[in-house]
Amino acid sequence: MPTLELFRTSSGSTTQEAEIVEINKQASFEFFISTSSYLRDIYQDSLKEYFDSLKLLWLEETKYSSNVFLTTNHPAHLTIVQLGEQVLPLLIEELQNNSNHWFFTLNQITGVTPIPPEHVGDVELMRNDWINWANENNIV
Amino acid sequence: MVVLDEFPNSPNEPFTQTSHVDVGYNCIAWAASDNTRWYEPDPIGFYYWPPEVPRAYTVDAYINLYEHLGYERCWNGDLEPGYEKIAVFAHGPIPTHAARQLNTGIWTSKLGKNIDVEHSIPAIEEGFYGNVVQYLRKQIL
């Protein structure tokens, strides 16, 4: 696929025609991605693979820590948060299968705190609170 | 015996795994003999922290937690009949860990989201959690 570089002028700027082509190319690509279940599956697979690699690194390097301020500022965790709402199903799946501390990750992505005061500190109840929230909001 | 890279003294000191991995409680709770909750003064309030104790990641706040639970500050971790002791660890100003002394004189710790271990104080010191900054004790009834 031609890139914008081919249309770059000697002064380094791009022509108006080239910019229009680039915008249309991007729009066509996004349309194609969103309507292709095959490409969507490939994207989801690569997202899960990336998430899993970040998850393993984060869990390994924070497993002895009891300080969420430090653990949530780990680079792998910050990257997971930056992935945003698209990883919510993966986080909920993690909670369902592995019962780990994804509460702050979920909070940082959604801004939600679905934990009633009587559940504070009880990891199992907090896990169920987040799973229920995900079910109610069609996350999974 | 178990050897963990994060605790460089562990190969040469008593250091034994005593549980499987359990994410349901942490060292701060375990030192207070609670294996049902995670104790931490996180800013959102997801984790348990008594409302009477300052919600801060400071050594003073962690000492205040155990004072609130009936412990008093003491000078050392020597076994004293009739008392249960807790050791609070820190890296500089940041509290990192707490351990509880058993009636044999050995100490028990939960390592974050990971395993429980029984150990000497030197086995944990100079590693991932830094060093002991305060001992506390409580009379056993």
PDB file of C-alpha atoms in Angstrom, chain A residues 58 60-71 99-101 103-104 107 112-115 119-123 126 130, chain B residues 4 6-7 23-24 26-28 36-38 40 42-48 57 62 94-96 111-114 128-129:
ATOM      1  CA  TRP A  58       3.301  -7.365  36.264  1.00  0.00           C
ATOM      2  CA  GLU A  60       5.733 -11.701  38.612  1.00  0.00           C
ATOM      3  CA  GLU A  61       7.412  -8.431  39.528  1.00  0.00           C
ATOM      4  CA  THR A  62       4.814  -7.353  42.113  1.00  0.00           C
ATOM      5  CA  LYS A  63       3.974 -10.689  43.739  1.00  0.00           C
ATOM      6  CA  TYR A  64       5.683  -9.852  47.039  1.00  0.00           C
ATOM      7  CA  SER A  65       4.358  -6.314  47.351  1.00  0.00           C
ATOM      8  CA  SER A  66       1.509  -5.096  49.569  1.00  0.00           C
ATOM      9  CA  ASN A  67       1.596  -1.544  48.265  1.00  0.00           C
ATOM     10  CA  VAL A  68      -0.906  -0.793  45.515  1.00  0.00           C
ATOM     11  CA  PHE A  69       0.595   2.660  44.990  1.00  0.00           C
ATOM     12  CA  LEU A  70       3.827   0.975  43.871  1.00  0.00           C
ATOM     13  CA  THR A  71       2.271  -1.960  42.012  1.00  0.00           C
ATOM     14  CA  SER A  99      -8.911 -14.301  41.307  1.00  0.00           C
ATOM     15  CA  ASN A 100      -6.189 -11.690  41.294  1.00  0.00           C
ATOM     16  CA  HIS A 101      -6.096  -8.043  42.311  1.00  0.00           C
ATOM     17  CA  PHE A 103      -9.595  -3.875  41.224  1.00  0.00           C
ATOM     18  CA  PHE A 104      -7.477  -0.779  40.732  1.00  0.00           C
ATOM     19  CA  ASN A 107     -11.192   1.395  38.520  1.00  0.00           C
ATOM     20  CA  VAL A 112     -16.239   2.926  38.752  1.00  0.00           C
ATOM     21  CA  THR A 113     -16.067   1.664  42.370  1.00  0.00           C
ATOM     22  CA  PRO A 114     -18.749  -1.030  42.660  1.00  0.00           C
ATOM     23  CA  ILE A 115     -17.629  -2.244  46.098  1.00  0.00           C
ATOM     24  CA  HIS A 119     -16.987  -5.796  51.258  1.00  0.00           C
ATOM     25  CA  VAL A 120     -13.883  -3.632  51.685  1.00  0.00           C
ATOM     26  CA  GLY A 121     -10.741  -5.724  52.028  1.00  0.00           C
ATOM     27  CA  ASP A 122     -12.481  -9.044  51.300  1.00  0.00           C
ATOM     28  CA  VAL A 123     -10.842 -10.030  48.013  1.00  0.00           C
ATOM     29  CA  MET A 126     -14.702  -7.635  45.792  1.00  0.00           C
ATOM     30  CA  TRP A 130     -16.635  -6.516  39.817  1.00  0.00           C
TER      31      TRP A 130
ATOM     32  CA  LEU B   4      13.968 -16.557  46.920  1.00  0.00           C
ATOM     33  CA  GLU B   6      14.342 -11.188  46.561  1.00  0.00           C
ATOM     34  CA  PHE B   7      15.663 -12.213  49.987  1.00  0.00           C
ATOM     35  CA  VAL B  23      -4.245 -13.545  47.186  1.00  0.00           C
ATOM     36  CA  GLY B  24      -6.914 -13.046  49.842  1.00  0.00           C
ATOM     37  CA  ASN B  26      -1.429  -9.741  52.892  1.00  0.00           C
ATOM     38  CA  CYS B  27       1.427  -9.489  55.356  1.00  0.00           C
ATOM     39  CA  ILE B  28      -0.106  -6.585  57.261  1.00  0.00           C
ATOM     40  CA  THR B  36      -9.639 -13.069  55.715  1.00  0.00           C
ATOM     41  CA  ARG B  37      -8.873  -9.549  54.483  1.00  0.00           C
ATOM     42  CA  TRP B  38      -6.268  -7.413  52.753  1.00  0.00           C
ATOM     43  CA  GLU B  40      -3.752  -1.476  53.173  1.00  0.00           C
ATOM     44  CA  ASP B  42      -4.989   2.635  49.628  1.00  0.00           C
ATOM     45  CA  PRO B  43      -6.376   6.019  48.582  1.00  0.00           C
ATOM     46  CA  ILE B  44      -9.620   4.683  47.061  1.00  0.00           C
ATOM     47  CA  GLY B  45     -10.579   2.557  50.044  1.00  0.00           C
ATOM     48  CA  PHE B  46     -10.855  -0.849  48.350  1.00  0.00           C
ATOM     49  CA  TYR B  47      -8.786  -2.444  51.111  1.00  0.00           C
ATOM     50  CA  TYR B  48      -9.407  -2.631  54.843  1.00  0.00           C
ATOM     51  CA  TYR B  57       1.761   4.798  53.434  1.00  0.00           C
ATOM     52  CA  TYR B  62       1.532   1.253  60.109  1.00  0.00           C
ATOM     53  CA  ILE B  94       8.035   3.504  52.904  1.00  0.00           C
ATOM     54  CA  PRO B  95       6.554   0.675  55.019  1.00  0.00           C
ATOM     55  CA  THR B  96       6.850  -2.590  53.132  1.00  0.00           C
ATOM     56  CA  LEU B 111       4.802 -12.444  51.173  1.00  0.00           C
ATOM     57  CA  GLY B 112       2.473 -10.048  49.341  1.00  0.00           C
ATOM     58  CA  LYS B 113      -0.020 -11.965  47.153  1.00  0.00           C
ATOM     59  CA  ASN B 114       2.185 -15.027  47.361  1.00  0.00           C
ATOM     60  CA  PHE B 128      12.874  -6.782  49.016  1.00  0.00           C
ATOM     61  CA  TYR B 129      11.360  -5.383  52.232  1.00  0.00           C
TER      62      TYR B 129
END
